[in-house]
Coordinates of C-alpha atoms in Angstrom, one line a residue:
X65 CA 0.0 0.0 0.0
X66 CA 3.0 2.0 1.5
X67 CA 4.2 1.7 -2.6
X68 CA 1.6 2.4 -4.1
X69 CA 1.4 5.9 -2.6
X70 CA 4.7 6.7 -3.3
X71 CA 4.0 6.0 -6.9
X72 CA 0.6 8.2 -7.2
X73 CA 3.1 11.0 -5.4
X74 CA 5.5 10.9 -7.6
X75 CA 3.1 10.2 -11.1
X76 CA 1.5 13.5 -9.0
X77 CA 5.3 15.3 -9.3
X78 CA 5.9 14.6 -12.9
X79 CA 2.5 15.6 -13.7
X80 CA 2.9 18.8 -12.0
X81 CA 6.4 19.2 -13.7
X82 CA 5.1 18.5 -17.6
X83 CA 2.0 20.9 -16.9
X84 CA 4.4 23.9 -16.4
X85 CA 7.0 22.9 -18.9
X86 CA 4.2 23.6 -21.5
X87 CA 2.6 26.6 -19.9
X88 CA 3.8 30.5 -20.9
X89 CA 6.0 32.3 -18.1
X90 CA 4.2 35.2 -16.6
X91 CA 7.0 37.6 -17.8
X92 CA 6.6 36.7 -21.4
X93 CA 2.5 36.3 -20.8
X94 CA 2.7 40.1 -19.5
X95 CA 4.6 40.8 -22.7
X96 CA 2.3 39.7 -25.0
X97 CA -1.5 40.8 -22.7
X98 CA 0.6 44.5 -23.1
X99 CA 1.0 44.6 -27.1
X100 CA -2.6 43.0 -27.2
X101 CA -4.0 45.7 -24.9
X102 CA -2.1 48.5 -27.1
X103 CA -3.9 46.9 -30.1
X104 CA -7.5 46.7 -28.8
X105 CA -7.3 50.2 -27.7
X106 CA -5.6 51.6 -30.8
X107 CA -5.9 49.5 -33.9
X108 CA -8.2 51.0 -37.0
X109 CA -10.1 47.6 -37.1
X110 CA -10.3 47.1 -33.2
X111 CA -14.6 47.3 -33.6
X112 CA -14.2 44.2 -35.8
X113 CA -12.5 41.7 -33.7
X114 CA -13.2 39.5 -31.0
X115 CA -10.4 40.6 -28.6
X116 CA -11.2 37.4 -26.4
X117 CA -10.6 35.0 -28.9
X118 CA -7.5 37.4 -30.1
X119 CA -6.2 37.0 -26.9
X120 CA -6.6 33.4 -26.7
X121 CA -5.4 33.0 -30.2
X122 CA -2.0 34.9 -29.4
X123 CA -1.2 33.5 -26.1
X124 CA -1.7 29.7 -27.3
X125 CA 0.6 30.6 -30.4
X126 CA 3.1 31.8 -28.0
X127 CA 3.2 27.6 -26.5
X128 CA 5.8 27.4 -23.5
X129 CA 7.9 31.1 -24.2
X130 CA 9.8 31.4 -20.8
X131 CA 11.2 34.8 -22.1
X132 CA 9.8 38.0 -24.2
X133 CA 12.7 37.2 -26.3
X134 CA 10.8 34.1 -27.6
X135 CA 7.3 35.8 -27.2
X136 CA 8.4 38.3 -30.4
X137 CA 7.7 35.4 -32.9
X138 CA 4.0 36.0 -31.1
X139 CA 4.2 39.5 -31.3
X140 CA 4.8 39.2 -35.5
X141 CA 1.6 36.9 -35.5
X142 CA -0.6 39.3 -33.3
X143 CA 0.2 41.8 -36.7
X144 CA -1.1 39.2 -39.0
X145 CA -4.4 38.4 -37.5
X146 CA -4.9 42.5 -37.6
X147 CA -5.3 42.1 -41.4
X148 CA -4.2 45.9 -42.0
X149 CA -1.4 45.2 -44.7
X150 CA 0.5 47.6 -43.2
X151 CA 1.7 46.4 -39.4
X152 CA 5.1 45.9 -38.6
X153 CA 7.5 45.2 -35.3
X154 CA 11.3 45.2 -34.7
X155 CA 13.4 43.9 -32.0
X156 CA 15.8 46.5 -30.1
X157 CA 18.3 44.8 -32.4
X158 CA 18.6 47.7 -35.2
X159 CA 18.2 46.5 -38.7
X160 CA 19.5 47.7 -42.3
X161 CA 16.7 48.3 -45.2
X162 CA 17.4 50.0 -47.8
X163 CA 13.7 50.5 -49.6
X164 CA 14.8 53.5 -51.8
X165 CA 13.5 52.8 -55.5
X166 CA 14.2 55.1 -58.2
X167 CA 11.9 55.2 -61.8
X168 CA 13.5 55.6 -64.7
X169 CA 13.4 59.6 -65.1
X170 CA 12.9 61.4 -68.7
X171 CA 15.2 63.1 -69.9
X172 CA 15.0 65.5 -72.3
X173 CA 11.5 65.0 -73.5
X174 CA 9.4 67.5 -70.9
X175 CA 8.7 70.7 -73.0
X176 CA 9.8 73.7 -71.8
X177 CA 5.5 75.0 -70.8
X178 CA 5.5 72.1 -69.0
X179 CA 6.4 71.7 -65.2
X180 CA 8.2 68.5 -63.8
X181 CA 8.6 67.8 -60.1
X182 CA 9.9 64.2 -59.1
X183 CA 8.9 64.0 -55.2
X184 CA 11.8 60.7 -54.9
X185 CA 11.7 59.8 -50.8
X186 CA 11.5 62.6 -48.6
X187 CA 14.4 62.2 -45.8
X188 CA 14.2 61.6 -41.9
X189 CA 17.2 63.2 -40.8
X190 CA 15.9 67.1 -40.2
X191 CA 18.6 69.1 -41.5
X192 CA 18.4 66.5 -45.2
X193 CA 14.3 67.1 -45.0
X194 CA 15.0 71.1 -44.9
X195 CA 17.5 70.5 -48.0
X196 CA 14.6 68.3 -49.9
X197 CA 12.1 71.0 -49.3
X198 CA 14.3 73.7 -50.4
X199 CA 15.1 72.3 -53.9
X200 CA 11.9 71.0 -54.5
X201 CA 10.6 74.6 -54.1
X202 CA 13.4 75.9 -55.9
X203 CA 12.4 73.9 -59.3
X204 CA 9.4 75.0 -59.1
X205 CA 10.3 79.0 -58.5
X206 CA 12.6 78.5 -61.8
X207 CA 10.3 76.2 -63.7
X208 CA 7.5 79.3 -63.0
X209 CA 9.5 81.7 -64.7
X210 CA 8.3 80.9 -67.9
X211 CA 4.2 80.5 -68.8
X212 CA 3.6 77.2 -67.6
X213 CA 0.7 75.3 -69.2
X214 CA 0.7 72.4 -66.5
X215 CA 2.7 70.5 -63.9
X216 CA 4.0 66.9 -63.6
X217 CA 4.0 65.5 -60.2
X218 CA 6.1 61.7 -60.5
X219 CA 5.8 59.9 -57.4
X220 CA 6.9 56.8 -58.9
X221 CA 8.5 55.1 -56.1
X222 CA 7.7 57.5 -53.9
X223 CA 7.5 55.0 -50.2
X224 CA 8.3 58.1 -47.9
X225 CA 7.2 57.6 -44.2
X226 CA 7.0 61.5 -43.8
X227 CA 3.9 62.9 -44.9
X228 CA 4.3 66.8 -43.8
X229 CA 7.6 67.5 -45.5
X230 CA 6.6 66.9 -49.0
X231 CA 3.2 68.5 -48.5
X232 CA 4.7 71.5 -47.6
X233 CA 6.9 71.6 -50.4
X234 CA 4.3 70.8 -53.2
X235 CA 2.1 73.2 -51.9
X236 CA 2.3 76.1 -54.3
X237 CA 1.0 73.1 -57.1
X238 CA -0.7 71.8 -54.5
X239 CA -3.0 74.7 -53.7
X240 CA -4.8 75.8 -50.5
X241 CA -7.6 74.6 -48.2
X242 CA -8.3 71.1 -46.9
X243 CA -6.4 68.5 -49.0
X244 CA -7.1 65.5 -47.0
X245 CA -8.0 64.0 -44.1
X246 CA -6.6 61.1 -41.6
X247 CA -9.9 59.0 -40.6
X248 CA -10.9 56.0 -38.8
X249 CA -14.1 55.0 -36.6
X250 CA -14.2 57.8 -34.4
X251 CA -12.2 61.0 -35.6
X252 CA -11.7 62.5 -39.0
X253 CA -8.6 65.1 -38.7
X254 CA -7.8 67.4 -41.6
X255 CA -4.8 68.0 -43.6
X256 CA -4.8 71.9 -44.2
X257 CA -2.7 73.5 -46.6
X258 CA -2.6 77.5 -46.5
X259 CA 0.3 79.3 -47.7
X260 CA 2.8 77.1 -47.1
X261 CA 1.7 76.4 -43.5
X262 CA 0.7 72.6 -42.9
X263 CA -2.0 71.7 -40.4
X264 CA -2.9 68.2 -38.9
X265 CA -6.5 69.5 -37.4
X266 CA -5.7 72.9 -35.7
X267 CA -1.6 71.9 -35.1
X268 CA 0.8 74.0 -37.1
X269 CA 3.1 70.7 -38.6
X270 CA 5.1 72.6 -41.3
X271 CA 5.7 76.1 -42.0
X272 CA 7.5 77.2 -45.2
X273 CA 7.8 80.7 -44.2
X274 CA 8.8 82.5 -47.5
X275 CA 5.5 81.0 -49.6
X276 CA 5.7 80.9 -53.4
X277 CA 2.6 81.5 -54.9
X278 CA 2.5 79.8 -58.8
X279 CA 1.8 82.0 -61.6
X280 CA -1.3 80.0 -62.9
X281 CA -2.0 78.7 -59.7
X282 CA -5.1 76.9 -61.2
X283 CA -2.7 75.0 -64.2
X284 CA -3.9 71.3 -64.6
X285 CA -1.7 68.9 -62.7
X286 CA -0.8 65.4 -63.8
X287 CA -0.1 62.8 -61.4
X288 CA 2.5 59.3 -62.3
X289 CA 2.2 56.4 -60.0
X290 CA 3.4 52.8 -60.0
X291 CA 3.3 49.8 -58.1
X292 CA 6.0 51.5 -55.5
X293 CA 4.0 54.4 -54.7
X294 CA 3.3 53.4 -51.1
X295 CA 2.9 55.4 -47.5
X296 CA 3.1 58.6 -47.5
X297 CA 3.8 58.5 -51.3
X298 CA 0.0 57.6 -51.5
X299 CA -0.8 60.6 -49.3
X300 CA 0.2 63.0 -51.6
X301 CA -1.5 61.2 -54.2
X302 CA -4.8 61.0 -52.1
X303 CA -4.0 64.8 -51.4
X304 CA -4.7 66.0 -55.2
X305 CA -7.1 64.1 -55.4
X306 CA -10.6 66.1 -56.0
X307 CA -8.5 69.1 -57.1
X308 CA -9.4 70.7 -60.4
X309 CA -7.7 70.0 -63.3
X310 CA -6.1 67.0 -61.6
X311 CA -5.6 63.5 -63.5
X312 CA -3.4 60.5 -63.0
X313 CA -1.5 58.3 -65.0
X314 CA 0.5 55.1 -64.7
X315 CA -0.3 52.2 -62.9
X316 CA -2.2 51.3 -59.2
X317 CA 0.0 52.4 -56.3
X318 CA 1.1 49.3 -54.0
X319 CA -1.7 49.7 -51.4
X320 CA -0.3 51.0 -48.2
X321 CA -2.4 54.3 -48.0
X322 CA -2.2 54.4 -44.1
X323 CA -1.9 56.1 -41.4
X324 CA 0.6 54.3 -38.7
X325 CA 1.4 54.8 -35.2
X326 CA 5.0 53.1 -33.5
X327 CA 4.7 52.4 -29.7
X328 CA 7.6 51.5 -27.9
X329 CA 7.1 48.2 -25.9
X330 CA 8.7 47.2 -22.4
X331 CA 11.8 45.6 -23.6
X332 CA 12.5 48.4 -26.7
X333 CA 11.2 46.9 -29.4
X334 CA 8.8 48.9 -31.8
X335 CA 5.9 48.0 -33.1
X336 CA 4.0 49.8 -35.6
X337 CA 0.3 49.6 -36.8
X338 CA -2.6 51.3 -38.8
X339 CA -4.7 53.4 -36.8
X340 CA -6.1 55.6 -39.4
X341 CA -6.5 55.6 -43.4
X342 CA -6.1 58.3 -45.6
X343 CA -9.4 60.4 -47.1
X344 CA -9.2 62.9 -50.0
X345 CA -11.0 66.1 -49.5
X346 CA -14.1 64.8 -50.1
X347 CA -13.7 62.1 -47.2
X348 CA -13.1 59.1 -49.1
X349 CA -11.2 56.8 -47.2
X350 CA -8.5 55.1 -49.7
X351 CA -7.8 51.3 -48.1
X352 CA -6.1 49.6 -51.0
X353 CA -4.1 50.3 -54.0
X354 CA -5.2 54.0 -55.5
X355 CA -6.0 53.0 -59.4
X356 CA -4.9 56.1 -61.6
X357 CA -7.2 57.7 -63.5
X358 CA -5.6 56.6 -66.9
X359 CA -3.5 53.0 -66.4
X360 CA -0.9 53.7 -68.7
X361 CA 2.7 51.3 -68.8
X362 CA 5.6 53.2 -67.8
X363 CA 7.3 53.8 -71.5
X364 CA 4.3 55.8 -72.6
X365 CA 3.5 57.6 -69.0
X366 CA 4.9 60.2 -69.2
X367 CA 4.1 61.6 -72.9
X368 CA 0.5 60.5 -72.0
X369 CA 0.6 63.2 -69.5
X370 CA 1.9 65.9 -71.6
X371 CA -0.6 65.1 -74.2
X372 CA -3.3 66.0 -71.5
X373 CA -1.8 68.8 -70.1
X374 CA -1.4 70.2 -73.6
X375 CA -4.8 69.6 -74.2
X376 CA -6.3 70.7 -71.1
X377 CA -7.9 74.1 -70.7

């Protein structure tokens, strides 16, 4: 009798062992109920998800993880089940991208009534961003000398994560008033434009200053896109949209049109998400690729685009 108690004790000791072997630790369940809360309160499609089954979903994913190191793999699938296209998270650990992409520019084929501004990807560094602004304005100052009968804007691979910089700087093309709007379930907030000044809502984001005001201020503007238009490359696309005289040409833009916030977690890792998209002017919420107006394949995208302007009025 005596041995069969000492086997149920220690069948009872093994059982006990195996049972927390397999279950998560509390640090890296804390890890994971913190990036879950930060999504449930933030995320733009938090009214469509059942956070308990989230939870449950995430948690079991994350097995027997005994550290937040080896709840990050968790972390990555908490983004997928979001469904936003557009979520990312990185470790403390810095990593190298290099995402710049550069069209194949014309050369020597824009007349000389016609306005060309390539917005390539607007800087982060501050001092770089004042540089980008500065010579973007100053093409357009000496392209305005002359009568202009239109304007190209190329944001062919345009995947900028700053928004307000190149706003700013297209502005005089661009025109005045509200130009877009960031939008989700519960808020709509403005993107003013007004003399160079940029506002998110009533906030003062960008301030030019010294404003140049175009010549023909109401010359029609053509737009080129392609399938590495993305972030905030789509937001100035978005922005002319419902201005007058506005077309675009080219192909669908890659489908990341918005707006992200990055949180930084316990342990120093970021983790980014959609909490907004962008809206034109007219409150139309862009979730997907933006189609252009006229799909046209790069080697005939650009003439296509002087044609119209020519022919515009």
């Amino acid at each position: 009798m005596r041995s069969l108690f000492i086997l149920v004790v220690i069948a009872t000791l093994f059982s006990g062992c195996k049972e927390k072997e397999q279950s998560i630790s509390p640090e890296a369940k804390n890890y994971l109920n913190e990036v879950i809360t930060l999504l449930e309160t933030k995320s733009v499609n938090r009214k469509h998800i059942d956070w308990t089954k989230f939870r449950t979903d995430v948690l079991a994913h994350a097995g027997k993880a005994a550290t937040i190191q080896e709840a990050h793999a968790s972390v990555s699938y908490a983004l997928q089940l979001l469904k936003d296209r557009h979520s990312s998270f990185n470790t403390s650990e810095p990593e190298e991208t290099d995402n710049e992409t550069t069209p194949e520019l014309p050369s020597g084929v824009i007349p000389k009534d016609i306005g060309y501004l390539y917005l390539g990807n607007c800087p982060k560094d501050e001092d770089e961003i004042e540089m980008y602004r500065q010579q973007l304005i100053q093409q357009i100052i000496e392209q305005d000398k002359q009568p202009t009968k239109g304007w190209i804007v190329d944001l062919r691979g345009n995947n900028s994560s700053s928004i307000s910089p190149m706003l700013a700087a297209i502005a005089p093309v661009l025109g005045n008033g509200t130009v877009g709007y960031f939008i989700n379930d519960t808020n709509e907030e403005p993107w003013i434009s007004e003399n160079g000044k940029i506002f998110y809502g009533k906030t003062l984001v960008e301030d030019l200053h010294e404003f140049y005001k175009l010549k023909n201020s109401s010359a029609p503007v053509a737009i080129l896109t392609d399938g590495k238009t993305q972030n905030s490359g789509e937001a100035i696309v978005v922005a002319f949209k419902g201005r007058p005289k506005t077309k675009s040409f080219g192909t669908k833009t890659y489908g990341a049109s918005s707006l992200n916030e990055t949180y930084i977690l316990s342990d120093g890792a970021t983790i980014s998400f959609t909490t907004g998209y962008f809206a034109d002017r007219n409150k139309t919420a862009y979730k997907d690729a933006i189609a252009p107006d006229a799909e046209v394949s790069s080697d005939q995208v650009v003439s296509k685009a002087i044609t119209w302007l020519k022919d515009s009025k």
